[in-house]
Amino acid sequence: LVASIISLGVGMRQSIWFDEAYSLLVARQSPTEIVRLAGLDTHPPLYYLLLHGWGSIFHWDVFWLRLLSVIALAASIVVMGILLKRLFGARVAAVAVLVVALSPLLLRYGFEIRMYSLASLIGVTATYAMVRANEQHASRRWWIIYAVLVAVGMYTLYYLALLWVAHAVWLLMRAIRSRKRYEAWYRWPWLWAYGGAVALFLPWLPTFLRQTTNGALAPIGQPMTADTVLGVASFNLLYQPLWQLDMIHSILYLMALVAAIFAVSYAWRYATRQQRSSLLLLVAYIGVPIGVLVVVSFARSMYVERYLSHVAIGLMALVGISLGLWLASRSRQALLGAGVIILALLVGCAHLVTTGNYNFQRMSRPDVKGISEVATSTCRDKGAIVAADPYVAIELMAYASSTCPIYFYSDSAYLGGGYVPLNGSPNQLTSKQVDLPYERLYYVYYDTPQLALHGEPRGTIDSDNLHVTIYR
């Protein structure tokens, strides 16, 4: 509940930005058009279809749109708590849930109008089903549930495949260590579960294969280096990349990191055999996705902090469980370590409140809502908005009034990827010399203007690096 309130409270203070605006633009289409547009971009269609139904019910109000993601965040924490209680007991799980609920990265993407918190929920629920399926005398229905969730995850976010690989690694380790290593591999039930998941994904597989080569993925990924690996921890603890940490935050980060390492080390040293197996699952939850991205980075840079947000819950659960086991010793060192980690998380939450949905790729804080309000408040039927490019146009469409048309510049004959919903739009401008039959034009652009609009500029309003210049 606390995590939901914090996440939604922060989210309602933020302007919708491009990725969220794209979600809304796609979700407002018909189901068949949603599937078509998703196939031309880089993500699967399930979240957009869910958002289509949810938005239609609640009239596309931003509060309800963000609430959908927040509900998924809350459910993720609840399911993770149930899983950890089953694996480690109630007391230790309670500490872990507190740590998970205070993770600023989870809270940040808990309000995003994207598929990330839904992917977290699917991943945690699938993990719970897998654990239940591995218990003695477990019903086979748990493997069926797991197979369905794996397939549903692939229809939601392709990066969930990294978690399925982590599951497979853990299951293989268990199979090798148990008596089942003497069985024929084709009798392992989890292999059949993965086979079932692949069968359920087959209808979308040709589209997925086309997406891998359509060039729609924006070039924003980073290689998975030592710096970015450490950055995963800094985002989860303080919601800041390493390069942004000042001296005080750097000291706090290092202290929290050392405390977390000590906690995990203690937990592993004194854990029972069953607890060690469960700890390995949490290590795999975050470690395998990072390891896969390290290997992939030799060919292509694929790391963006939000693309790992769905497995961040595993990292925080590992830290929380280890801290809970360490605190059970009632040592002063454990209390000190817990204090440092909780302090770091609280500082991270405070930083999230002040930073909001800062875009670390574009180095700016979105404020298209404020800029759009400036334009639409006086636009009416005698004005029009001119967006510098399709990116700005899609952001504006999340807020712009239907009485204020939006034009945008692009000299591309075909708009692909995230711009594909605008492909063939009659409002596309192909010349940088803009002369439109309106009394007022509101030119919206990032950084520096590139277009020459007809009329006299009457003033510019700035919001960070987003600007609107009014022409009459």
XYZ file of C-alpha atoms in Angstrom:
472
model
C 0.000 0.000 0.000
C 2.803 2.421 0.907
C 4.650 1.616 -2.321
C 1.470 2.177 -4.339
C 0.789 5.536 -2.695
C 4.359 6.749 -3.241
C 4.482 5.543 -6.834
C 1.093 6.963 -7.808
C 1.752 10.205 -5.926
C 5.019 10.753 -7.780
C 3.490 9.653 -11.076
C 0.615 12.117 -10.961
C 3.115 14.978 -10.722
C 4.842 13.913 -13.942
C 4.160 14.853 -17.525
C 3.523 12.047 -19.977
C 6.607 11.521 -22.130
C 7.192 9.924 -25.530
C 7.051 6.224 -24.606
C 3.843 6.728 -22.634
C 2.328 8.925 -25.339
C 3.152 6.216 -27.871
C 1.380 3.662 -25.652
C -1.740 5.836 -25.652
C -1.574 6.528 -29.378
C -1.421 2.806 -30.154
C -3.919 1.737 -27.479
C -6.576 4.126 -28.800
C -6.698 2.189 -32.075
C -8.879 -0.831 -32.808
C -7.565 -4.219 -31.585
C -6.643 -5.305 -35.117
C -4.798 -2.041 -35.739
C -3.016 -2.392 -32.384
C -1.697 -5.791 -33.419
C -0.593 -4.413 -36.797
C 1.198 -1.404 -35.304
C 2.899 -3.524 -32.642
C 4.225 -5.804 -35.352
C 5.911 -2.830 -37.023
C 7.602 -1.699 -33.799
C 9.775 -3.518 -31.245
C 7.313 -4.671 -28.575
C 4.580 -7.338 -28.485
C 0.897 -6.285 -28.410
C -0.590 -7.620 -25.159
C -0.047 -4.542 -22.988
C -1.509 -2.239 -25.643
C -4.594 -4.453 -25.896
C -4.998 -4.397 -22.116
C -4.533 -0.617 -22.068
C -7.112 -0.309 -24.864
C -9.771 -1.979 -22.732
C -8.767 -0.189 -19.522
C -8.583 3.241 -21.156
C -11.938 2.783 -22.880
C -13.570 2.050 -19.521
C -11.991 4.997 -17.694
C -12.115 7.524 -20.565
C -8.331 7.753 -20.913
C -7.927 9.716 -17.699
C -4.257 9.907 -16.697
C -4.980 8.938 -13.087
C -6.601 5.670 -14.114
C -3.976 4.986 -16.772
C -1.207 5.271 -14.201
C -3.263 3.329 -11.668
C -3.242 0.277 -13.967
C 0.546 0.120 -13.700
C 0.487 0.871 -9.970
C -1.935 -2.014 -9.387
C 0.507 -4.316 -11.184
C 3.341 -2.966 -9.006
C 1.379 -3.601 -5.805
C 0.429 -7.092 -6.954
C 4.085 -7.820 -7.782
C 5.159 -6.925 -4.245
C 2.342 -9.009 -2.734
C 3.164 -12.081 -4.835
C 6.875 -11.680 -4.095
C 6.039 -11.501 -0.387
C 3.998 -14.708 -0.622
C 6.836 -16.422 -2.487
C 9.499 -15.305 -0.002
C 7.355 -16.323 2.960
C 7.067 -19.798 1.463
C 10.814 -20.036 0.903
C 12.234 -18.303 3.984
C 9.477 -17.813 6.558
C 7.333 -14.850 7.571
C 9.854 -12.805 9.612
C 12.589 -12.805 7.014
C 10.075 -12.209 4.225
C 8.708 -9.151 6.062
C 12.151 -7.504 5.986
C 12.521 -8.334 2.303
C 9.111 -6.895 1.410
C 10.069 -3.623 3.130
C 13.251 -3.414 1.059
C 11.378 -4.247 -2.154
C 8.646 -1.699 -1.426
C 11.217 1.084 -0.943
C 13.148 0.394 -4.161
C 13.060 3.703 -6.091
C 13.540 2.034 -9.474
C 10.480 -0.169 -8.925
C 8.484 2.838 -7.733
C 9.611 4.843 -10.769
C 8.437 2.305 -13.328
C 5.453 1.399 -11.194
C 3.592 4.470 -12.490
C 4.867 4.373 -16.078
C 2.144 3.936 -18.696
C 4.136 1.096 -20.195
C 4.382 -2.652 -19.766
C 7.196 -2.738 -17.212
C 5.236 -3.204 -13.972
C 2.956 -5.710 -15.692
C 6.070 -7.609 -16.779
C 7.285 -7.580 -13.155
C 3.976 -9.087 -12.039
C 4.067 -11.786 -14.703
C 7.688 -12.614 -13.866
C 7.100 -12.892 -10.118
C 3.904 -14.903 -10.565
C 5.636 -17.277 -12.977
C 8.458 -17.687 -10.452
C 5.927 -18.583 -7.763
C 4.265 -21.127 -10.066
C 7.662 -22.643 -10.897
C 8.571 -22.966 -7.209
C 5.227 -24.594 -6.442
C 5.660 -26.986 -9.368
C 9.043 -28.093 -7.981
C 7.665 -29.043 -4.593
C 7.166 -32.695 -3.730
C 3.814 -34.134 -4.767
C 2.996 -30.912 -6.635
C 0.139 -30.984 -9.091
C 1.041 -30.805 -12.758
C -1.311 -27.852 -13.103
C 1.485 -25.659 -11.730
C 3.625 -26.490 -14.757
C 0.655 -25.677 -16.997
C 0.204 -22.350 -15.211
C 3.921 -21.692 -15.561
C 3.888 -22.454 -19.295
C 0.951 -20.099 -19.840
C 2.649 -17.313 -17.861
C 5.890 -17.704 -19.821
C 3.941 -17.317 -23.066
C 1.908 -14.391 -21.710
C 5.172 -12.759 -20.663
C 6.554 -13.038 -24.178
C 3.400 -11.372 -25.520
C 4.014 -8.548 -23.009
C 7.770 -7.779 -22.990
C 10.462 -9.644 -24.906
C 13.039 -8.846 -22.227
C 11.171 -11.256 -19.946
C 13.012 -13.948 -21.910
C 16.038 -13.034 -19.775
C 14.118 -14.132 -16.685
C 12.972 -17.352 -18.365
C 16.639 -18.113 -19.095
C 17.384 -17.483 -15.404
C 14.620 -19.925 -14.460
C 16.000 -22.516 -16.859
C 19.499 -22.170 -15.387
C 18.147 -22.658 -11.860
C 15.978 -25.615 -12.898
C 18.913 -27.248 -14.679
C 21.104 -26.840 -11.586
C 18.410 -28.446 -9.438
C 18.009 -31.301 -11.887
C 21.753 -31.974 -11.956
C 22.021 -31.908 -8.159
C 18.974 -34.089 -7.523
C 18.259 -37.725 -8.192
C 16.583 -36.656 -11.418
C 19.990 -36.342 -13.042
C 19.780 -40.076 -13.653
C 16.517 -39.646 -15.552
C 16.384 -39.038 -19.281
C 16.367 -35.301 -19.943
C 13.159 -35.525 -21.933
C 11.321 -36.575 -18.787
C 12.054 -33.308 -17.012
C 8.626 -31.624 -16.700
C 9.982 -28.106 -16.949
C 11.278 -28.795 -20.451
C 7.759 -29.762 -21.448
C 6.495 -26.558 -19.846
C 8.869 -24.508 -21.978
C 7.790 -26.492 -25.012
C 4.184 -25.621 -24.253
C 5.091 -21.945 -23.868
C 6.844 -21.972 -27.249
C 3.765 -23.577 -28.814
C 1.565 -20.818 -27.386
C 3.950 -18.184 -28.748
C 4.162 -19.697 -32.246
C 1.369 -17.524 -33.757
C 3.421 -14.405 -32.998
C 6.841 -15.908 -33.747
C 7.015 -14.843 -37.440
C 6.195 -11.266 -36.414
C 8.814 -11.372 -33.662
C 11.454 -12.552 -36.133
C 10.593 -9.677 -38.473
C 10.839 -7.243 -35.573
C 14.416 -8.307 -34.878
C 15.486 -6.985 -38.279
C 13.075 -4.094 -38.934
C 15.442 -1.465 -37.514
C 12.732 -0.013 -35.273
C 14.723 -0.270 -32.036
C 15.962 3.178 -31.030
C 19.770 3.404 -30.666
C 19.648 4.206 -26.947
C 21.170 1.013 -25.544
C 24.461 0.914 -23.669
C 26.998 -1.915 -23.524
C 26.867 -3.938 -20.302
C 30.220 -2.913 -18.827
C 31.467 -2.870 -15.233
C 30.250 0.717 -15.023
C 26.704 -0.142 -16.106
C 26.605 -3.223 -13.854
C 27.431 -1.009 -10.878
C 24.894 1.441 -12.266
C 22.181 -1.198 -11.906
C 22.806 -1.111 -8.153
C 22.927 2.698 -7.999
C 19.601 2.978 -9.828
C 17.972 0.461 -7.485
C 19.367 2.045 -4.322
C 19.504 5.774 -5.077
C 17.761 6.109 -8.459
C 20.831 7.770 -9.901
C 23.394 6.667 -12.483
C 26.982 6.491 -11.278
C 28.067 9.570 -13.178
C 25.466 11.656 -11.352
C 26.548 10.738 -7.808
C 28.217 13.499 -5.818
C 30.711 12.757 -3.031
C 28.127 12.286 -0.257
C 25.879 10.075 -2.375
C 28.904 8.113 -3.574
C 29.896 7.364 0.027
C 26.331 6.337 0.893
C 26.156 4.169 -2.225
C 29.438 2.403 -1.432
C 28.411 1.844 2.181
C 25.045 0.403 1.134
C 26.717 -1.755 -1.509
C 29.216 -3.123 1.010
C 26.399 -3.753 3.511
C 24.408 -5.625 0.874
C 27.427 -7.761 -0.048
C 28.047 -8.562 3.619
C 24.370 -9.466 4.054
C 24.356 -11.813 1.059
C 27.645 -13.365 2.204
C 26.288 -13.958 5.718
C 23.014 -15.361 4.400
C 24.823 -17.818 2.157
C 27.217 -18.910 4.892
C 24.526 -19.707 7.456
C 21.610 -20.702 5.228
C 20.208 -24.208 5.219
C 20.528 -26.323 2.096
C 16.967 -25.475 1.069
C 17.520 -21.784 1.737
C 20.678 -21.830 -0.386
C 18.697 -23.198 -3.299
C 16.204 -20.367 -2.860
C 19.003 -17.805 -2.596
C 20.431 -19.148 -5.849
C 17.051 -18.543 -7.472
C 17.170 -14.884 -6.443
C 20.784 -14.583 -7.578
C 19.803 -16.044 -10.952
C 16.778 -13.714 -11.107
C 19.038 -10.696 -11.525
C 22.433 -12.236 -12.301
C 21.527 -14.236 -15.403
C 19.816 -11.313 -17.213
C 22.857 -9.141 -16.545
C 25.175 -11.933 -17.691
C 23.212 -12.431 -20.903
C 23.341 -8.702 -21.652
C 27.101 -8.706 -21.045
C 27.511 -11.410 -23.682
C 25.077 -9.724 -26.082
C 26.976 -6.438 -25.683
C 29.839 -7.881 -27.713
C 27.491 -7.760 -30.711
C 24.983 -5.047 -29.796
C 24.412 -2.601 -26.947
C 21.055 -3.521 -25.400
C 21.088 -2.167 -21.839
C 18.678 0.559 -20.741
C 17.773 0.820 -17.046
C 14.032 0.449 -17.673
C 14.558 -2.742 -19.688
C 15.790 -4.444 -16.509
C 13.146 -2.945 -14.218
C 11.096 -6.157 -14.377
C 13.918 -8.185 -12.786
C 14.965 -5.475 -10.319
C 12.424 -6.906 -7.901
C 14.580 -10.047 -7.735
C 17.661 -8.008 -6.844
C 15.863 -6.158 -4.069
C 14.324 -9.404 -2.792
C 17.821 -10.920 -2.622
C 19.111 -7.943 -0.632
C 16.043 -7.968 1.608
C 16.123 -11.703 2.337
C 19.853 -11.601 3.032
C 19.329 -8.639 5.329
C 16.530 -10.476 7.135
C 18.691 -13.545 7.690
C 21.552 -11.337 8.874
C 19.293 -9.446 11.284
C 18.202 -12.750 12.797
C 21.704 -12.937 14.288
C 20.910 -9.737 16.246
C 24.440 -8.471 15.752
C 25.340 -4.795 15.802
C 26.889 -5.131 12.369
C 23.574 -6.380 10.987
C 21.676 -3.466 12.524
C 24.228 -1.028 11.120
C 24.062 -2.645 7.689
C 20.264 -2.565 7.713
C 20.306 1.088 8.723
C 22.653 2.020 5.883
C 20.611 0.145 3.263
C 17.286 1.572 4.446
C 18.809 5.065 4.559
C 20.051 4.674 0.984
C 16.596 3.548 -0.161
C 14.906 6.475 1.586
C 17.366 8.872 -0.037
C 16.616 7.175 -3.360
C 12.873 7.641 -2.833
C 13.437 11.310 -1.987
C 15.518 11.681 -5.136
C 12.737 10.043 -7.160
C 10.247 12.561 -5.768
C 12.427 15.480 -6.898
C 13.672 13.926 -10.147
C 10.461 12.278 -11.310
C 10.531 10.689 -14.734
C 13.791 12.310 -15.789
C 14.917 10.948 -19.153
C 18.512 9.794 -18.690
C 18.869 9.078 -22.425
C 17.816 12.572 -23.593
C 19.140 14.286 -20.434
C 15.898 16.148 -19.813
C 12.812 16.128 -17.632
C 9.636 15.827 -19.728
C 7.190 18.727 -19.459
C 5.114 18.399 -22.595
C 2.004 18.787 -20.423
C 2.903 22.356 -19.464
C 3.947 23.293 -22.995
C 0.797 21.723 -24.451
C -1.381 23.679 -22.021
C 0.239 26.908 -23.188
C -0.610 26.127 -26.804
C -4.078 24.623 -26.446
C -5.317 27.286 -24.003
C -5.288 29.928 -26.762
C -5.183 27.804 -29.906
C -8.902 27.122 -30.488
C -9.995 27.164 -34.139
C -7.630 29.903 -35.295
C -4.335 28.277 -34.419
C -2.286 25.150 -34.975
C 0.686 23.432 -33.374
C 3.810 22.733 -35.399
C 5.974 20.013 -33.868
C 9.651 19.960 -34.745
C 9.561 16.221 -35.482
C 7.411 13.093 -35.002
C 8.833 12.583 -31.495
C 7.475 15.928 -30.300
C 4.204 15.408 -32.169
C 3.486 12.098 -30.438
C 4.254 13.618 -27.040
C 1.869 16.504 -27.735
C -0.920 14.182 -28.861
C -1.253 12.902 -25.305
C -2.586 16.305 -24.210
C -3.543 18.385 -27.253
C -7.153 19.399 -27.818
C -9.013 18.124 -30.866
C -9.709 21.761 -31.804
C -5.993 22.443 -32.177
C -4.457 20.458 -35.075
C -0.889 19.199 -34.780
C 1.459 19.339 -37.751
C 4.950 17.907 -37.685
C 8.064 18.052 -39.816
C 9.815 15.029 -41.291
C 11.393 14.645 -44.702
C 11.193 10.840 -44.489
C 8.908 9.155 -46.993
C 8.284 6.335 -44.505
C 8.022 6.681 -40.741
C 8.881 3.466 -38.945
C 9.387 2.169 -35.424
C 7.811 4.349 -32.771
C 6.733 6.822 -35.452
C 4.783 4.308 -37.512
C 1.337 5.476 -36.248
C 2.048 8.793 -38.014
C 3.055 7.185 -41.302
C 1.015 8.652 -44.157
C -0.433 11.433 -41.993
C -1.812 14.403 -43.970
C -0.328 16.666 -41.285
C 3.258 15.742 -42.132
C 5.335 18.673 -43.367
C 8.234 17.875 -45.673
C 9.608 21.390 -46.064
C 11.389 23.402 -43.395
C 9.667 26.495 -44.783
C 6.301 26.342 -43.022
C 3.369 28.450 -44.208
C 0.015 27.303 -42.843
C -3.358 29.119 -43.084
C -3.730 29.895 -39.374
C -3.656 33.145 -37.421
C -1.413 31.651 -34.749
C 1.217 28.930 -34.927
C 2.779 27.298 -31.880
C 6.163 25.897 -32.798
C 7.234 23.245 -30.260
C 10.801 21.937 -30.328
C 13.654 20.598 -28.234
C 16.949 22.486 -27.917
C 17.281 24.763 -30.995
C 14.676 25.594 -33.686
C 15.204 24.070 -37.117
C 12.121 25.258 -39.010
C 11.318 28.641 -40.550
C 7.681 29.535 -39.861
C 5.704 32.210 -41.688
C 4.803 35.129 -39.447
C 6.386 37.128 -36.670
C 7.626 35.384 -33.500
C 5.797 36.850 -30.499
C 7.708 35.162 -27.714
C 9.122 31.870 -26.516
C 8.241 29.883 -23.424
C 10.911 27.508 -22.134
C 10.637 24.379 -20.005
C 14.037 22.761 -19.512
C 15.128 22.000 -23.099
C 11.575 21.976 -24.528
C 10.357 25.270 -26.009
C 7.278 26.761 -27.673
C 7.581 29.836 -29.886
C 4.360 31.622 -30.798
C 4.006 33.049 -34.317
C 1.321 35.440 -35.573
